[in-house]
Coordinates of C-alpha atoms in Angstrom, one line a residue:
M1 CA 144.3 81.8 58.3
N2 CA 142.4 82.2 55.7
T3 CA 140.0 78.8 56.3
L4 CA 139.5 76.8 59.7
R5 CA 140.2 73.3 59.0
L6 CA 136.7 72.4 61.5
D7 CA 138.8 69.9 64.4
L8 CA 139.6 71.5 67.7
E9 CA 142.8 71.1 67.2
N10 CA 143.3 74.5 65.1
Y11 CA 142.0 76.1 68.1
R12 CA 145.2 77.1 69.6
D13 CA 146.3 78.6 66.2
L14 CA 143.5 80.8 65.6
L15 CA 143.5 81.9 69.4
A16 CA 147.2 82.1 69.2
E17 CA 146.0 84.3 65.6
Y18 CA 143.4 86.9 67.6
I19 CA 145.6 87.8 70.4
S20 CA 148.6 88.6 68.8
T21 CA 146.2 90.5 65.7
K22 CA 143.4 91.8 67.3
D23 CA 142.4 90.0 63.8
E24 CA 138.0 90.6 63.4
R25 CA 138.8 87.5 60.7
A26 CA 139.5 85.6 63.0
L27 CA 136.7 86.4 65.1
Y28 CA 134.7 85.9 61.7
Q29 CA 136.7 82.1 62.3
A30 CA 135.6 81.8 66.0
E31 CA 132.1 82.3 64.9
Q32 CA 132.3 79.9 62.4
F33 CA 133.8 77.1 65.1
S34 CA 130.7 78.0 67.3
K35 CA 128.0 76.8 64.7
Q36 CA 129.7 74.1 63.4
S37 CA 130.7 72.7 66.8
M38 CA 127.1 73.4 67.8
Q39 CA 126.0 71.2 64.6
Q40 CA 128.5 67.9 65.9
N41 CA 127.0 68.3 69.0
I42 CA 130.2 69.6 71.2
S43 CA 129.4 70.6 74.4
P44 CA 130.5 73.7 76.0
E45 CA 132.6 72.3 78.3
E46 CA 134.7 70.4 75.8
I47 CA 135.8 73.4 73.5
I48 CA 136.5 75.4 77.3
N49 CA 138.7 72.4 78.0
V50 CA 140.4 73.0 74.1
H51 CA 140.6 77.1 75.4
L52 CA 142.3 76.0 78.9
R53 CA 144.7 73.3 77.2
S54 CA 145.4 75.9 74.2
L55 CA 146.1 78.5 76.7
Q56 CA 148.1 76.3 78.7
E57 CA 150.3 75.7 75.5
L58 CA 150.6 79.1 74.4
Y59 CA 151.8 80.2 78.3
P60 CA 153.0 78.2 80.0
E61 CA 153.4 80.6 83.5
I62 CA 149.2 80.8 83.7
P63 CA 148.1 81.9 87.6
D64 CA 146.4 78.9 90.0
Y65 CA 143.6 81.2 90.3
I66 CA 143.5 81.7 86.5
L67 CA 143.3 77.9 86.5
D68 CA 140.5 77.7 89.2
S69 CA 138.2 80.2 87.6
F70 CA 138.4 77.5 85.0
D71 CA 137.8 74.7 86.4
F72 CA 134.4 76.6 88.0
L73 CA 134.0 78.2 84.2
M74 CA 133.5 74.2 83.2
E75 CA 131.9 73.2 86.1
T76 CA 128.2 75.7 85.2
M77 CA 129.0 75.0 81.2
M78 CA 128.3 71.3 81.9
S79 CA 124.9 72.4 83.8
Y80 CA 124.2 74.3 81.4
G81 CA 125.2 72.2 78.1
L82 CA 122.6 69.7 79.8
A83 CA 120.2 72.2 79.6
Y84 CA 120.8 73.2 76.4
Q85 CA 120.6 69.9 74.8
E86 CA 116.9 69.2 76.7
F87 CA 116.2 72.7 74.9
Q88 CA 116.5 71.7 71.4
A89 CA 115.2 68.8 72.3
L90 CA 112.1 70.4 73.2
R91 CA 112.0 73.1 70.2
E92 CA 112.9 69.8 67.5
K93 CA 109.6 68.5 69.7
Q94 CA 107.9 72.3 69.0
L95 CA 109.0 72.2 65.1
E96 CA 107.1 68.8 64.3
L97 CA 104.6 69.3 66.4
K98 CA 104.2 72.7 64.7
S99 CA 104.1 71.8 60.8
E100 CA 101.9 68.7 62.2
I101 CA 99.4 71.7 63.5
S102 CA 99.8 73.3 59.7
V103 CA 99.0 70.1 58.9
A104 CA 95.5 69.4 59.7
A105 CA 94.2 73.1 59.8
N106 CA 94.6 73.4 55.7
M107 CA 93.0 69.7 56.3
Q108 CA 90.5 71.3 58.5
K109 CA 89.6 74.0 57.0
T110 CA 88.8 71.8 53.8
L111 CA 86.9 69.0 55.0
L112 CA 84.4 72.0 57.3
S113 CA 84.4 74.2 54.3
T114 CA 80.4 75.4 52.9
V115 CA 79.8 77.3 49.9
K116 CA 77.6 80.0 50.7
P117 CA 75.3 80.0 48.8
E118 CA 73.3 82.4 46.2
I119 CA 69.6 82.5 46.8
E120 CA 67.1 85.2 45.3
G121 CA 65.5 87.1 47.9
L122 CA 68.2 87.1 50.6
D123 CA 71.6 88.5 51.0
I124 CA 73.8 86.1 52.7
G125 CA 77.0 87.0 54.6
A126 CA 79.3 84.8 56.3
L127 CA 82.8 85.3 57.8
S128 CA 85.0 82.5 60.2
V129 CA 88.6 83.7 61.6
P130 CA 90.1 81.3 63.8
A131 CA 91.9 82.5 67.1
K132 CA 95.1 80.0 66.4
Q133 CA 95.3 77.8 63.5
M134 CA 92.3 75.2 64.8
N135 CA 89.0 77.1 64.5
G136 CA 86.4 75.8 67.0
D137 CA 83.8 77.4 65.8
Y138 CA 81.7 75.7 62.9
H139 CA 79.0 77.0 60.3
H140 CA 77.3 75.1 57.6
F141 CA 74.4 75.8 55.0
V142 CA 71.9 73.6 53.6
V143 CA 69.9 74.4 50.2
D144 CA 67.1 71.9 49.7
D145 CA 65.2 70.4 46.5
E146 CA 63.1 74.1 47.3
G147 CA 65.3 76.8 47.3
S148 CA 64.6 76.9 51.8
L149 CA 68.0 77.2 53.3
G150 CA 69.4 75.8 56.8
V151 CA 72.0 77.1 58.2
A152 CA 74.2 75.7 61.2
V153 CA 76.6 78.2 63.5
A154 CA 78.4 76.0 66.6
D155 CA 81.3 76.3 69.1
V156 CA 83.1 73.7 70.5
I157 CA 83.5 74.5 74.4
G158 CA 87.4 73.2 74.0
K159 CA 89.8 74.0 71.4
G160 CA 92.4 72.6 69.3
V161 CA 92.9 70.1 67.3
P162 CA 90.4 67.7 70.2
A163 CA 87.9 70.7 68.8
A164 CA 88.8 70.5 65.0
L165 CA 88.2 66.8 65.1
C166 CA 84.6 66.8 67.1
M167 CA 83.5 69.7 64.2
S168 CA 85.1 67.7 61.5
M169 CA 82.1 64.5 63.1
I170 CA 79.0 66.9 63.5
K171 CA 79.5 68.2 59.7
Y172 CA 79.3 64.4 58.5
A173 CA 76.6 63.4 61.1
M174 CA 74.5 66.3 59.3
D175 CA 75.0 65.2 56.0
S176 CA 73.8 61.9 57.3
F177 CA 70.3 62.5 58.0
P178 CA 69.0 64.5 55.1
E179 CA 65.9 63.7 55.3
L180 CA 65.2 66.1 59.0
R181 CA 67.7 68.4 57.2
M182 CA 66.0 71.5 57.5
D183 CA 63.9 70.7 60.6
P184 CA 65.9 72.0 63.6
K185 CA 64.7 70.7 66.4
Y186 CA 65.1 67.5 65.2
I187 CA 68.7 68.0 63.8
L188 CA 70.0 69.3 67.3
G189 CA 68.0 66.4 68.8
S190 CA 70.0 64.0 66.4
L191 CA 73.9 65.7 66.7
N192 CA 72.8 65.9 70.0
R193 CA 72.5 62.1 70.3
V194 CA 76.2 61.3 68.2
V195 CA 78.2 63.8 70.3
E196 CA 76.8 62.1 73.5
R197 CA 77.9 58.5 72.0
N198 CA 81.0 60.0 70.7
V199 CA 82.4 63.0 72.3
D200 CA 84.4 62.8 75.7
S201 CA 82.2 63.6 78.5
N202 CA 84.6 66.9 78.9
M203 CA 83.3 68.4 75.8
F204 CA 80.5 69.7 75.2
I205 CA 79.0 71.9 71.9
T206 CA 76.8 74.6 71.5
M207 CA 74.9 75.2 68.0
M208 CA 71.7 77.7 67.3
Y209 CA 70.2 76.2 63.8
G210 CA 67.7 77.9 61.7
M211 CA 65.9 77.3 57.8
Y212 CA 64.9 80.1 55.9
N213 CA 61.5 79.2 54.0
T214 CA 61.9 81.6 51.0
V215 CA 58.3 80.7 50.3
D216 CA 56.4 82.4 52.9
H217 CA 60.1 83.8 54.6
T218 CA 59.7 82.8 57.6
F219 CA 62.6 82.1 59.7
S220 CA 62.7 78.4 62.3
F221 CA 64.9 77.9 64.4
A222 CA 66.5 75.8 67.8
S223 CA 69.6 76.3 69.3
A224 CA 71.3 73.9 71.8
G225 CA 73.0 76.1 74.3
H226 CA 74.6 78.8 72.5
E227 CA 74.7 82.4 71.9
P228 CA 71.7 84.3 71.5
G229 CA 71.6 86.2 67.7
F230 CA 70.1 89.3 67.2
Y231 CA 67.0 89.6 64.4
Y232 CA 67.0 93.6 63.3
E233 CA 63.6 95.4 62.4
K234 CA 64.1 98.0 59.3
E235 CA 60.1 99.2 60.5
K236 CA 61.5 99.8 63.9
D237 CA 65.6 100.1 63.6
E238 CA 65.1 98.0 66.4
F239 CA 67.1 94.7 67.2
E240 CA 65.7 92.5 69.6
E241 CA 67.1 88.8 70.6
I242 CA 66.4 85.8 68.8
S243 CA 67.7 82.3 71.4
A244 CA 65.7 79.4 72.5
P245 CA 66.3 77.4 76.0
G246 CA 68.1 73.8 75.2
L247 CA 71.5 71.6 76.8
V248 CA 74.8 72.2 74.6
L249 CA 75.1 69.4 72.8
G250 CA 76.5 66.3 74.5
V251 CA 75.0 66.2 78.1
S252 CA 72.0 63.9 78.1
P253 CA 71.4 62.2 75.1
D254 CA 67.6 62.7 75.8
S255 CA 67.7 66.1 75.8
M256 CA 64.7 68.0 73.6
Y257 CA 65.0 70.7 71.6
E258 CA 63.0 73.4 71.4
Q259 CA 61.4 75.2 68.0
Y260 CA 60.7 78.6 67.3
Q261 CA 59.4 80.9 64.4
K262 CA 60.0 84.6 63.6
K263 CA 58.4 86.5 60.0
V264 CA 60.9 88.4 57.8
E265 CA 59.4 91.4 56.4
E266 CA 61.6 93.4 52.9
G267 CA 65.0 95.5 54.7
D268 CA 64.8 93.0 57.7
M269 CA 68.6 91.0 59.0
I270 CA 68.9 88.1 61.0
V271 CA 72.2 88.2 63.1
L272 CA 73.8 84.8 64.0
L273 CA 77.1 84.7 66.2
T274 CA 79.1 82.8 67.9
D275 CA 80.5 84.2 71.7
G276 CA 84.3 85.7 70.0
V277 CA 82.1 88.4 69.1
T278 CA 80.1 89.3 72.2
E279 CA 83.3 88.5 74.5
C280 CA 86.1 91.3 72.3
R281 CA 87.4 93.4 75.2
K282 CA 88.3 96.3 75.5
G283 CA 91.4 96.3 77.0
D284 CA 90.7 93.9 80.4
D285 CA 86.8 94.3 80.2
F286 CA 84.3 93.5 78.4
I287 CA 82.4 95.0 75.7
E288 CA 79.0 95.2 75.7
Q289 CA 75.9 94.3 73.4
E290 CA 74.9 97.7 72.8
E291 CA 78.2 98.5 70.9
I292 CA 78.3 95.6 69.5
L293 CA 74.9 96.1 67.5
E294 CA 75.5 99.7 66.6
V295 CA 78.5 99.0 65.0
I296 CA 76.1 96.6 62.9
R297 CA 73.5 99.1 62.6
E298 CA 76.0 101.0 61.3
Y299 CA 76.7 99.4 58.4
K300 CA 73.6 97.7 57.9
H301 CA 72.9 99.2 54.7
L302 CA 76.2 97.8 53.1
P303 CA 75.5 94.0 51.3
S304 CA 75.6 91.3 53.9
Q305 CA 79.4 89.9 52.8
E306 CA 80.6 93.8 53.4
I307 CA 78.3 94.2 57.3
V308 CA 80.3 91.1 58.2
E309 CA 83.7 92.4 57.1
N310 CA 83.7 95.3 58.2
V311 CA 82.3 94.3 61.8
Y312 CA 85.3 91.9 62.0
K313 CA 87.8 94.5 61.4
Y314 CA 85.9 97.2 63.5
F315 CA 86.9 94.1 66.5
E316 CA 89.9 93.6 64.8
R317 CA 91.0 97.0 65.9
L318 CA 89.7 97.5 69.4
Q319 CA 91.4 93.7 70.6
D320 CA 94.8 95.4 68.9
F321 CA 94.9 92.5 65.9
Q322 CA 94.9 89.3 68.0
L323 CA 91.4 87.5 68.7
R324 CA 91.2 85.9 72.2
D325 CA 88.9 83.3 70.7
D326 CA 87.5 82.3 67.7
F327 CA 84.9 85.1 65.6
T328 CA 82.3 83.9 64.0
L329 CA 79.4 86.1 62.2
I330 CA 76.5 85.6 59.0
V331 CA 74.1 88.3 58.4
L332 CA 70.9 86.7 56.6
K333 CA 69.1 90.3 55.2
R334 CA 66.0 89.2 53.2
N335 CA 65.9 92.1 50.4
V336 CA 62.9 91.2 48.6

């Protein structure tokens, strides 16, 4: 038989051909029969029933115990068939959801995109890599008319599509109050009220916002419960934490944020990050802060963009190329 018309009546002839010849072409036709039966939603128990009837026609003297075994198999496959149909339905929904998430992830990249600015005397490096399709981290650069740089780093306590929507809201909220944009404490205060009014009470956002003044080379910053950053002092070859007290965004509408300032000398660096960096794991254990700083120190002589890329590659290898959390790292280095 060269071709097989895919209806159940041909099954007996196909079976008889294989039993008599053991020809692999018959097995191939059986495989095609199986695939197209699935496409036509023919259940496994229906195929078993046809197989039994075909055997009875080919061999009328089949022993009763063989027939009884088919009754047992029929009941087994009925349950299997129902479970398989349910699995197929769930798989189709999963594929549909995966496609929608992919579209949402691409939209998120567009909505939250930020341009790394070119500022004389300041070398900027930035990298943000999501652990999954949707990124729960956010970073943004703003340059005012005087050339000063505003930089935000944020992390949603929560992941997936809700986190992405939350970050989109944060970006457009920031764009809505340009007159206060460069003052970190007011930025966080304003964003806190937006989050408290518009975001589910179970979702919070941590953020650090800083302003680099290119005239006097000072860095002013405030934090809403965000991961501390680091300041590297070239003359001493030492790191120190830069942090500020403050509640995460969205807890209380009356939250106030303290603002601090740091003088930046030539060759010094400011390092801002999310907990996807500080909570990297080596096996089941979190890495120590000293290891993070040693890795940054190892690459400190490079341009800032190469620093963040090399640090990311180091921790990516450390975690066997499987990020457990979104990874965001920003380096600001004063050149002159």
